[in-house]
Short mmCIF file of C-alpha atoms in Angstrom, two decimals:
data_model
loop_
_atom_site.label_atom_id
_atom_site.label_comp_id
_atom_site.label_asym_id
_atom_site.label_seq_id
_atom_site.Cartn_x
_atom_site.Cartn_y
_atom_site.Cartn_z
CA MET A 24 14.38 -26.62 30.06
CA ALA A 25 15.76 -25.43 33.45
CA LEU A 26 17.88 -22.76 31.78
CA SER A 27 14.88 -21.58 29.78
CA LEU A 28 12.74 -21.29 32.94
CA LEU A 29 15.54 -19.47 34.76
CA ARG A 30 15.91 -17.04 31.85
CA GLN A 31 12.16 -16.32 31.81
CA THR A 32 12.11 -15.83 35.60
CA ARG A 33 15.00 -13.34 35.46
CA CYS A 34 13.30 -11.58 32.54
CA LEU A 35 10.00 -11.34 34.46
CA CYS A 36 11.68 -9.90 37.56
CA THR A 37 13.55 -7.32 35.50
CA LEU A 38 10.42 -6.38 33.54
CA SER A 39 8.29 -6.09 36.68
CA ARG A 40 10.51 -3.26 37.89
CA THR A 41 10.77 -1.71 34.42
CA VAL A 42 7.03 -1.78 33.76
CA LEU A 43 6.22 -0.20 37.13
CA ALA A 44 8.72 2.58 36.47
CA PHE A 45 7.38 3.00 32.93
CA GLN A 46 3.76 3.21 34.07
CA SER A 47 4.59 5.78 36.73
CA ARG A 48 6.26 8.03 34.12
CA ILE A 49 3.40 7.99 31.65
CA GLY A 50 0.66 10.49 32.33
CA LYS A 51 -1.49 9.36 29.41
CA ARG A 52 -2.34 5.68 29.38
CA SER A 53 -0.85 3.63 26.57
CA TYR A 54 -2.81 1.39 24.21
CA ALA A 55 -1.75 -1.72 26.10
CA GLU A 56 -3.00 -0.25 29.38
CA ARG A 57 -6.28 0.99 27.89
CA VAL A 58 -7.34 -2.43 26.63
CA ASP A 59 -8.05 -5.45 28.75
CA ILE A 60 -5.11 -7.76 28.14
CA ARG A 61 -5.77 -10.75 30.38
CA GLY A 62 -6.64 -8.47 33.30
CA GLY A 63 -5.36 -5.15 31.94
CA SER A 64 -1.62 -5.40 32.72
CA LEU A 65 1.16 -4.71 30.22
CA GLU A 66 3.57 -6.92 32.13
CA PRO A 67 2.51 -10.41 30.91
CA VAL A 68 2.65 -9.32 27.28
CA VAL A 69 6.11 -7.81 27.59
CA SER A 70 7.40 -10.81 29.50
CA ALA A 71 6.16 -12.98 26.63
CA PHE A 72 8.13 -10.80 24.21
CA CYS A 73 11.18 -11.17 26.44
CA ALA A 74 10.86 -14.94 26.36
CA VAL A 75 11.15 -14.77 22.56
CA VAL A 76 13.92 -12.18 22.06
CA GLY A 77 15.57 -11.89 25.49
CA ASP A 78 16.00 -8.96 27.85
CA ASP A 79 18.03 -6.93 25.37
CA GLY A 80 15.42 -7.42 22.66
CA VAL A 81 12.65 -5.48 24.43
CA SER A 82 12.51 -1.85 25.55
CA LEU A 83 9.96 0.29 27.36
CA GLY A 84 12.30 3.27 27.67
CA ALA A 85 10.73 6.60 26.78
CA THR A 86 13.74 7.74 24.73
CA VAL A 87 13.86 4.50 22.72
CA ARG A 88 10.12 4.63 22.12
CA GLU A 89 10.39 8.24 20.98
CA GLN A 90 13.17 7.32 18.53
CA HIS A 91 10.86 4.70 17.04
CA GLY A 92 7.73 6.85 16.95
CA LYS A 93 8.77 9.26 14.21
CA ASP A 94 10.44 9.44 10.83
CA GLU A 95 11.79 12.39 8.85
CA SER A 96 8.33 13.75 8.07
CA VAL A 97 6.64 16.78 9.63
CA HIS A 98 4.09 14.56 11.37
CA SER A 99 4.17 14.70 15.16
CA CYS A 100 5.77 11.81 17.01
CA ARG A 101 3.37 9.09 18.22
CA LEU A 102 5.06 6.61 20.53
CA PRO A 103 4.66 2.83 20.52
CA ASP A 104 4.15 1.17 23.92
CA VAL A 105 6.98 -1.30 23.40
CA VAL A 106 9.92 -1.68 21.00
CA VAL A 107 11.18 -5.18 20.13
CA TRP A 108 14.24 -6.27 18.14
CA PRO A 109 13.77 -9.70 16.54
CA ARG A 110 16.81 -11.40 15.01
CA SER A 111 15.12 -13.93 12.70
CA VAL A 112 11.91 -14.52 10.81
CA GLU A 113 10.98 -17.14 13.40
CA GLU A 114 11.20 -14.54 16.15
CA VAL A 115 9.19 -12.06 14.08
CA SER A 116 6.52 -14.73 13.64
CA ALA A 117 6.45 -15.58 17.35
CA LEU A 118 6.18 -11.92 18.35
CA ALA A 119 3.41 -11.34 15.80
CA LYS A 120 1.45 -14.27 17.23
CA ILE A 121 1.62 -12.70 20.69
CA CYS A 122 0.44 -9.36 19.31
CA HIS A 123 -2.35 -11.05 17.39
CA HIS A 124 -3.54 -12.92 20.47
CA HIS A 125 -3.63 -9.72 22.56
CA ARG A 126 -4.87 -7.49 19.70
CA LEU A 127 -1.79 -5.27 19.84
CA PRO A 128 -0.98 -3.08 16.81
CA ILE A 129 2.25 -3.90 14.96
CA ILE A 130 4.37 -1.12 13.44
CA PRO A 131 7.42 -2.12 11.34
CA PHE A 132 10.53 0.07 11.65
CA GLY A 133 13.58 0.04 9.37
CA THR A 134 15.80 3.14 9.42
CA GLY A 135 13.20 5.82 10.13
CA THR A 136 13.94 7.70 6.89
CA GLY A 137 10.34 7.74 5.64
CA LEU A 138 8.63 11.01 4.72
CA GLU A 139 4.93 10.37 5.37
CA GLY A 140 4.68 9.35 9.04
CA GLY A 141 4.63 5.66 8.24
CA VAL A 142 6.21 4.59 11.57
CA ASN A 143 3.97 6.65 13.85
CA ALA A 144 2.16 4.46 16.38
CA MET A 145 -1.28 6.02 15.97
CA LYS A 146 -2.88 3.50 18.35
CA GLY A 147 0.16 2.62 20.42
CA GLY A 148 1.18 -0.99 20.20
CA VAL A 149 4.47 -2.68 19.38
CA CYS A 150 7.24 -1.37 17.16
CA PHE A 151 9.15 -4.15 15.40
CA SER A 152 12.62 -2.70 14.84
CA LEU A 153 14.19 -4.94 12.20
CA ARG A 154 17.72 -3.52 12.17
CA LYS A 155 19.26 -6.62 13.84
CA MET A 156 18.19 -8.72 10.86
CA ASP A 157 21.00 -7.38 8.69
CA ARG A 158 22.42 -10.27 6.69
CA VAL A 159 22.92 -10.55 2.95
CA LEU A 160 21.61 -14.10 2.54
CA ASP A 161 22.01 -15.38 -1.00
CA LEU A 162 23.99 -13.79 -3.82
CA HIS A 163 23.75 -15.34 -7.29
CA GLN A 164 26.20 -13.36 -9.41
CA GLU A 165 25.50 -15.29 -12.59
CA ASP A 166 21.75 -14.71 -12.20
CA PHE A 167 22.01 -11.07 -11.14
CA ASP A 168 19.98 -11.41 -7.95
CA VAL A 169 20.43 -11.32 -4.19
CA SER A 170 18.32 -11.93 -1.08
CA VAL A 171 18.60 -9.65 1.95
CA GLU A 172 17.11 -9.34 5.41
CA PRO A 173 15.19 -6.16 6.33
CA GLY A 174 18.05 -4.53 8.24
CA VAL A 175 20.28 -4.33 5.14
CA THR A 176 20.45 -0.82 3.70
CA ARG A 177 21.07 0.02 0.06
CA LYS A 178 24.56 1.40 0.80
CA ALA A 179 25.46 -1.69 2.84
CA LEU A 180 24.36 -3.94 -0.03
CA ASN A 181 26.38 -2.01 -2.61
CA THR A 182 29.42 -2.13 -0.32
CA TYR A 183 28.95 -5.91 -0.08
CA LEU A 184 28.74 -6.11 -3.88
CA ARG A 185 31.73 -3.88 -4.49
CA ASP A 186 34.07 -6.62 -5.78
CA THR A 187 31.46 -8.52 -7.79
CA GLY A 188 30.94 -6.11 -10.68
CA LEU A 189 27.27 -5.80 -9.68
CA TRP A 190 25.20 -3.11 -7.97
CA PHE A 191 21.66 -2.29 -6.87
CA PRO A 192 20.70 1.01 -8.51
CA VAL A 193 17.47 2.12 -6.80
CA ASP A 194 18.54 5.26 -4.92
CA PRO A 195 15.96 7.29 -2.94
CA GLY A 196 18.70 9.52 -1.52
CA ALA A 197 18.59 8.37 2.09
CA ASP A 198 20.42 5.20 3.14
CA ALA A 199 17.12 3.42 3.66
CA SER A 200 16.63 -0.25 4.44
CA LEU A 201 15.86 -2.28 1.34
CA CYS A 202 12.73 -3.89 2.77
CA GLY A 203 11.60 -0.43 3.88
CA MET A 204 12.15 0.75 0.33
CA ALA A 205 10.03 -2.16 -0.89
CA ALA A 206 7.33 -1.31 1.65
CA THR A 207 7.06 2.24 0.28
CA SER A 208 7.79 1.36 -3.36
CA ALA A 209 10.73 3.76 -3.29
CA SER A 210 12.56 4.93 -6.40
CA GLY A 211 14.74 8.02 -6.84
CA THR A 212 17.21 9.43 -9.29
CA ASN A 213 18.02 6.22 -11.23
CA ALA A 214 14.42 5.17 -11.84
CA VAL A 215 14.23 6.56 -15.37
CA ARG A 216 16.54 3.75 -16.51
CA TYR A 217 16.45 1.06 -13.82
CA GLY A 218 12.88 1.37 -12.57
CA THR A 219 11.43 1.56 -9.06
CA MET A 220 11.30 -1.07 -6.33
CA ARG A 221 8.21 -2.54 -8.01
CA GLU A 222 10.31 -3.57 -11.02
CA ASN A 223 13.25 -4.78 -8.94
CA VAL A 224 11.72 -7.03 -6.28
CA LEU A 225 11.49 -10.67 -7.40
CA ASN A 226 10.18 -12.26 -4.21
CA LEU A 227 9.31 -11.34 -0.63
CA GLU A 228 9.16 -13.26 2.61
CA VAL A 229 6.29 -11.80 4.63
CA VAL A 230 5.03 -12.37 8.16
CA LEU A 231 1.28 -11.76 8.29
CA ALA A 232 -0.60 -10.27 11.22
CA ASP A 233 -1.28 -13.69 12.79
CA GLY A 234 2.35 -14.80 12.48
CA THR A 235 1.92 -16.85 9.30
CA ILE A 236 5.01 -16.78 7.07
CA ILE A 237 4.46 -16.65 3.30
CA HIS A 238 6.66 -16.24 0.23
CA THR A 239 4.96 -14.08 -2.38
CA ALA A 240 6.49 -15.88 -5.39
CA GLY A 241 6.99 -19.25 -3.70
CA ARG A 242 9.77 -20.30 -1.33
CA GLY A 243 13.18 -19.87 -2.94
CA ARG A 244 11.76 -18.75 -6.31
CA ARG A 245 13.71 -16.08 -8.17
CA PRO A 246 12.87 -16.17 -11.89
CA ARG A 247 13.27 -12.97 -13.90
CA LYS A 248 9.64 -13.22 -14.92
CA THR A 249 6.58 -15.30 -14.08
CA ALA A 250 2.97 -15.69 -15.18
CA ALA A 251 2.05 -17.91 -12.23
CA GLY A 252 -1.00 -16.74 -10.32
CA TYR A 253 -1.75 -13.37 -8.80
CA ASN A 254 1.15 -10.96 -8.37
CA LEU A 255 1.41 -11.15 -4.58
CA THR A 256 4.88 -9.61 -4.61
CA ASN A 257 3.60 -6.32 -5.94
CA LEU A 258 0.66 -6.46 -3.57
CA PHE A 259 3.10 -6.07 -0.68
CA VAL A 260 5.45 -3.65 -2.47
CA GLY A 261 4.04 -0.27 -1.55
CA SER A 262 1.76 -1.63 1.20
CA GLU A 263 3.60 0.48 3.83
CA GLY A 264 3.46 -2.18 6.53
CA THR A 265 -0.35 -2.39 6.49
CA LEU A 266 -0.53 -5.99 5.21
CA GLY A 267 2.50 -7.71 6.71
CA LEU A 268 6.12 -7.47 7.88
CA LEU A 269 8.71 -7.86 5.11
CA THR A 270 11.45 -10.11 6.50
CA LYS A 271 13.35 -10.93 3.29
CA ALA A 272 13.53 -9.45 -0.19
CA THR A 273 14.98 -11.01 -3.35
CA LEU A 274 16.21 -8.22 -5.60
CA ARG A 275 17.41 -7.75 -9.17
CA LEU A 276 21.01 -6.65 -9.62
CA TYR A 277 22.75 -4.95 -12.54
CA GLY A 278 26.24 -4.85 -13.94
CA VAL A 279 28.29 -1.84 -12.90
CA PRO A 280 28.54 0.37 -15.99
CA GLU A 281 31.90 0.46 -17.74
CA ALA A 282 31.83 4.24 -17.85
CA VAL A 283 29.70 7.11 -16.51
CA VAL A 284 29.31 10.63 -17.88
CA SER A 285 27.48 13.49 -16.16
CA ALA A 286 26.20 16.68 -17.74
CA VAL A 287 24.46 19.93 -16.76
CA CYS A 288 22.49 22.30 -18.96
CA SER A 289 20.46 25.50 -18.35
CA PHE A 290 17.24 26.49 -20.13
CA PRO A 291 15.23 29.68 -20.72
CA SER A 292 12.02 28.07 -19.38
CA VAL A 293 10.54 25.02 -17.71
CA GLN A 294 8.87 24.14 -21.01
CA ALA A 295 12.22 24.10 -22.82
CA ALA A 296 13.78 21.84 -20.19
CA VAL A 297 10.88 19.38 -20.32
CA ASP A 298 10.81 19.42 -24.13
CA SER A 299 14.47 18.41 -24.08
CA THR A 300 13.63 15.59 -21.70
CA VAL A 301 10.90 14.26 -23.98
CA HIS A 302 13.06 14.51 -27.08
CA ILE A 303 16.00 12.71 -25.43
CA LEU A 304 13.73 9.88 -24.31
CA GLN A 305 12.03 9.68 -27.72
CA ALA A 306 15.45 9.39 -29.35
CA GLY A 307 15.99 6.18 -27.38
CA VAL A 308 18.92 7.47 -25.35
CA PRO A 309 19.18 5.06 -22.36
CA ILE A 310 19.75 7.90 -19.92
CA ALA A 311 20.33 6.83 -16.32
CA ARG A 312 19.47 10.03 -14.44
CA MET A 313 17.55 13.10 -15.52
CA GLU A 314 17.00 15.63 -12.72
CA PHE A 315 15.36 19.05 -12.82
CA LEU A 316 15.96 22.06 -10.56
CA ASP A 317 13.99 25.29 -10.96
CA ASP A 318 15.53 28.75 -10.78
CA VAL A 319 14.74 29.19 -7.07
CA MET A 320 16.42 25.88 -6.25
CA ILE A 321 19.47 26.68 -8.36
CA ASP A 322 19.82 30.06 -6.66
CA ALA A 323 19.63 28.40 -3.25
CA CYS A 324 22.25 25.81 -4.27
CA ASN A 325 24.58 28.51 -5.60
CA ARG A 326 24.36 30.32 -2.27
CA TYR A 327 24.75 27.22 -0.13
CA SER A 328 27.49 25.42 -2.08
CA ALA A 329 29.35 28.45 -3.49
CA LEU A 330 28.48 27.48 -7.07
CA SER A 331 27.99 29.68 -10.11
CA TYR A 332 25.30 28.00 -12.21
CA PRO A 333 23.03 30.34 -14.20
CA VAL A 334 19.87 31.03 -12.17
CA ALA A 335 17.51 29.29 -14.57
CA PRO A 336 15.65 25.97 -14.97
CA THR A 337 18.39 23.35 -15.15
CA LEU A 338 18.75 19.70 -16.11
CA PHE A 339 21.30 17.37 -14.52
CA LEU A 340 21.93 14.30 -16.69
CA GLU A 341 23.87 11.08 -16.25
CA PHE A 342 24.70 8.42 -18.85
CA HIS A 343 25.84 4.83 -18.20
CA GLY A 344 27.42 2.48 -20.73
CA SER A 345 30.58 1.70 -22.64
CA ASP A 346 33.04 4.39 -23.71
CA ARG A 347 31.87 4.19 -27.32
CA SER A 348 28.14 4.24 -26.51
CA LEU A 349 28.53 7.19 -24.16
CA GLU A 350 30.04 9.37 -26.87
CA GLU A 351 26.92 8.86 -28.95
CA GLN A 352 24.53 9.35 -26.00
CA VAL A 353 26.14 12.62 -24.91
CA SER A 354 26.27 13.90 -28.49
CA ILE A 355 22.55 13.24 -29.07
CA ALA A 356 21.57 14.73 -25.73
CA GLU A 357 23.63 17.86 -26.28
CA GLU A 358 22.07 18.35 -29.72
CA MET A 359 18.56 17.94 -28.28
CA THR A 360 19.16 20.45 -25.51
CA ARG A 361 20.55 23.05 -27.92
CA GLU A 362 17.54 22.67 -30.21
CA ASN A 363 15.38 23.58 -27.19
CA GLY A 364 17.37 26.64 -26.18
CA GLY A 365 19.71 24.93 -23.76
CA SER A 366 22.97 26.62 -22.94
CA ASP A 367 26.04 26.24 -20.72
CA PHE A 368 26.09 22.53 -21.50
CA SER A 369 29.01 20.99 -19.61
CA TRP A 370 29.88 17.35 -19.09
CA ALA A 371 32.47 15.29 -17.23
CA ARG A 372 33.69 11.71 -17.11
CA ASP A 373 36.01 11.48 -14.08
CA ALA A 374 34.41 10.92 -10.67
CA GLU A 375 35.69 14.10 -9.04
CA THR A 376 34.40 16.42 -11.75
CA ARG A 377 31.12 14.53 -11.96
CA ALA A 378 30.61 14.96 -8.23
CA ARG A 379 31.27 18.69 -8.62
CA LEU A 380 28.70 18.96 -11.43
CA TRP A 381 26.09 17.09 -9.36
CA LYS A 382 26.82 18.96 -6.14
CA ALA A 383 23.82 21.28 -6.55
CA ARG A 384 21.39 18.36 -6.89
CA HIS A 385 22.91 16.41 -4.02
CA ASP A 386 22.83 19.44 -1.70
CA ALA A 387 19.33 20.56 -2.67
CA LEU A 388 17.71 19.69 0.66
CA TYR A 389 20.38 21.44 2.72
CA ALA A 390 20.33 24.42 0.39
CA ALA A 391 16.56 24.72 0.84
CA VAL A 392 16.90 24.66 4.64
CA ALA A 393 19.58 27.35 4.44
CA LEU A 394 17.07 29.72 2.81
CA ARG A 395 15.43 30.07 6.25
CA PRO A 396 17.75 28.95 9.06
CA GLY A 397 15.94 27.33 11.95
CA CYS A 398 13.09 26.11 9.80
CA LYS A 399 12.24 22.60 8.62
CA VAL A 400 11.64 21.14 5.17
CA TYR A 401 8.59 19.18 4.11
CA ALA A 402 9.02 17.55 0.69
CA THR A 403 5.85 17.24 -1.38
CA ASP A 404 5.71 14.43 -3.92
CA VAL A 405 3.50 14.34 -7.00
CA CYS A 406 3.90 12.74 -10.40
CA VAL A 407 2.20 13.48 -13.73
CA PRO A 408 2.64 12.36 -17.35
CA ILE A 409 5.79 14.07 -18.61
CA SER A 410 3.90 16.17 -21.17
CA ASN A 411 1.91 17.77 -18.33
CA LEU A 412 4.97 18.61 -16.25
CA PRO A 413 5.48 22.21 -17.55
CA GLN A 414 1.88 23.13 -16.77
CA ILE A 415 1.91 21.81 -13.23
CA VAL A 416 5.32 23.31 -12.42
CA VAL A 417 4.31 26.76 -13.71
CA GLU A 418 0.98 26.66 -11.85
CA THR A 419 2.73 25.46 -8.69
CA LYS A 420 5.25 28.28 -8.80
CA GLU A 421 2.42 30.81 -9.21
CA ASP A 422 0.65 29.24 -6.23
CA LEU A 423 3.77 29.52 -4.08
CA ILE A 424 4.26 33.20 -4.91
CA LYS A 425 0.60 34.07 -4.38
CA ASN A 426 0.57 32.46 -0.92
CA HIS A 427 3.99 33.77 0.19
CA LEU A 428 5.48 30.31 0.61
CA THR A 429 9.06 29.15 0.14
CA GLY A 430 9.18 25.98 -1.94
CA PRO A 431 12.04 25.47 -4.41
CA ILE A 432 11.38 22.66 -6.87
CA ALA A 433 13.51 19.60 -7.64
CA GLY A 434 12.37 16.54 -9.50
CA HIS A 435 12.99 13.35 -11.40
CA VAL A 436 11.89 14.91 -14.65
CA GLY A 437 12.38 11.73 -16.68
CA ASP A 438 9.50 10.21 -14.70
CA GLY A 439 7.33 13.32 -14.38
CA ASN A 440 7.91 13.20 -10.60
CA PHE A 441 8.85 16.38 -8.72
CA HIS A 442 9.10 17.73 -5.20
CA CYS A 443 8.46 21.15 -3.69
CA LEU A 444 10.85 21.44 -0.76
CA MET A 445 8.57 23.45 1.50
CA VAL A 446 10.62 25.45 4.02
CA ILE A 447 8.36 26.07 7.00
CA ASP A 448 8.47 27.40 10.54
CA PRO A 449 6.98 24.58 12.64
CA ASP A 450 6.08 27.11 15.36
CA ASP A 451 3.96 29.25 13.04
CA PRO A 452 0.43 27.74 12.95
CA ASP A 453 -0.72 30.13 10.21
CA GLU A 454 2.14 29.10 7.91
CA LEU A 455 1.58 25.42 8.69
CA GLN A 456 -2.05 25.80 7.67
CA ARG A 457 -1.13 27.59 4.44
CA VAL A 458 1.39 24.86 3.60
CA HIS A 459 -1.20 22.19 4.32
CA ARG A 460 -3.71 23.82 2.00
CA PHE A 461 -1.01 24.29 -0.66
CA THR A 462 0.01 20.61 -0.59
CA GLU A 463 -3.62 19.57 -1.04
CA ARG A 464 -4.01 21.92 -3.99
CA LEU A 465 -0.78 20.58 -5.50
CA ALA A 466 -1.91 16.97 -5.17
CA ARG A 467 -5.33 17.71 -6.66
CA ARG A 468 -3.65 19.62 -9.48
CA ALA A 469 -1.64 16.46 -10.23
CA LEU A 470 -4.80 14.33 -10.13
CA ALA A 471 -6.52 16.71 -12.55
CA LEU A 472 -3.60 16.19 -14.95
CA ASP A 473 -3.93 12.37 -14.88
CA GLY A 474 -1.19 12.01 -12.28
CA THR A 475 -0.83 10.71 -8.73
CA CYS A 476 -0.69 12.29 -5.28
CA THR A 477 2.54 10.43 -4.51
CA GLY A 478 5.23 9.30 -6.91
CA GLU A 479 7.52 7.69 -4.36
CA HIS A 480 7.04 8.83 -0.73
CA GLY A 481 3.87 6.85 -0.12
CA VAL A 482 0.48 7.65 1.42
CA GLY A 483 1.25 7.22 5.11
CA LEU A 484 -0.79 9.49 7.35
CA GLY A 485 -1.37 12.61 5.32
CA LYS A 486 -2.62 11.42 1.93
CA ARG A 487 -5.36 8.95 2.79
CA GLU A 488 -8.16 11.22 1.60
CA LEU A 489 -6.21 12.04 -1.56
CA LEU A 490 -5.77 8.32 -2.22
CA ARG A 491 -9.56 7.95 -2.15
CA GLU A 492 -9.91 10.72 -4.70
CA GLU A 493 -7.22 9.16 -6.88
CA MET A 494 -8.42 5.55 -6.81
CA GLY A 495 -12.20 6.00 -6.58
CA PRO A 496 -14.64 4.23 -4.23
CA LEU A 497 -14.73 0.86 -6.00
CA ALA A 498 -10.95 0.41 -6.06
CA MET A 499 -10.81 1.50 -2.41
CA GLU A 500 -13.38 -1.16 -1.54
CA VAL A 501 -11.14 -3.79 -3.15
CA MET A 502 -8.14 -2.52 -1.13
CA GLN A 503 -10.17 -2.56 2.08
CA GLY A 504 -11.32 -6.08 1.28
CA LEU A 505 -7.73 -7.24 0.85
CA LYS A 506 -6.77 -5.58 4.11
CA ALA A 507 -9.69 -7.20 5.93
CA THR A 508 -8.75 -10.64 4.56
CA LEU A 509 -5.07 -10.45 5.48
CA ASP A 510 -5.47 -8.42 8.67
CA PRO A 511 -9.04 -8.82 9.99
CA LYS A 512 -8.17 -7.33 13.40
CA ASN A 513 -6.58 -4.24 11.78
CA LEU A 514 -3.31 -4.68 13.67
CA MET A 515 -0.80 -4.00 10.90
CA ASN A 516 0.27 -0.35 11.04
CA PRO A 517 -3.27 0.95 11.66
CA GLY A 518 -4.16 4.46 10.58
CA LYS A 519 -1.98 4.40 7.46
CA VAL A 520 -2.95 4.31 3.78
CA LEU A 521 -6.62 3.27 4.16
#
């Protein structure tokens, strides 16, 4: 007891000096200063945080707050008032209870690799940085599942699994945290075969706004399927931190394929490339990756990576399986592509050659930036039924040309999901406005073709109005009702999604 009191006293003395310095540096009052928190001072709240996580678990530093007030999107940075680093679900719960009592917004933070402004502190508040919770908790090799804390990234998990013969295949590109990927319902290049996070999360441990800890499928449950009650797991997958803090995820694993073959093929038109995609899928080929790059993107990749691919719509394919099955898969795919005018079909089995074939796709973002040095890239993200993909891609390319915008196209064609990598000058307000109007037209074009305004990046800040158009008023009322039930004070990541 004496040690605990001494620790809190030291923490309070340290924070008194820190808070005074922090308040003197801030010209614009923070959320915590604007509201009346037991007399209007930030100090008691922060000292309460310190009592839970210690001196080194709380920061008011401007640089730290700035690091936690932005992701990789084009949205402007909005700083939290405080950043905390809990080390356990119990600490997350205790911190959430303090925030709930003082009506402080809570913003979860994983790796900051999001693309829709999901970590921006629109109303100030407290950023919960979960990177110190980085343990792989329970691995069941025979059941093909594992439980991880929110600080574990997908690359860290696959490194951990390296000697088990298992892997986690959902790959959004960035080395994102797995609970962050669940929060945004991430997917990526392997989704055509292995699915998105929605199909690969078995259970979640969630801390609600008032500090209550729940398990969406029941504590310790990890069946491959269930018909028990409402699907609470998928309620939180894709919720983007607006309903609760994800503090543990139980995930499906897969066997590492015996062999992998990659292939590349060029086409005379977008229609021909998409027709090949449909035919390959209809033939039942269990293709693992099926990526599309348009002619502008291929040209940019050739320039950036010193490649020599034909400047034409191009498919990048990858097949997983046994040696015998791969021979059949590649043969069928090659035949399908040739029937649709495909040419320059090349494939490789060894890792080095496969990496060389895929280099254009992997370097697409950097190649797009290199088109206009000094500019930034904003990746749009729509998804339509595969049969509608040629129409939307052609119309999008016409829109880009008409409005003098640079936006090479890359996409997960097997899912009907594609991205325009918009290369923009952030200091040119006219161009920013034209890009904004273009992205809205693109999203509405996808909605008109029975698609969605976001295939994998999420709604975040910029697509809330589009979500209303997509879902309709009645569905939005249901979502708002769920939000109000779980978070009646609107503390969980306010300003996002709804």
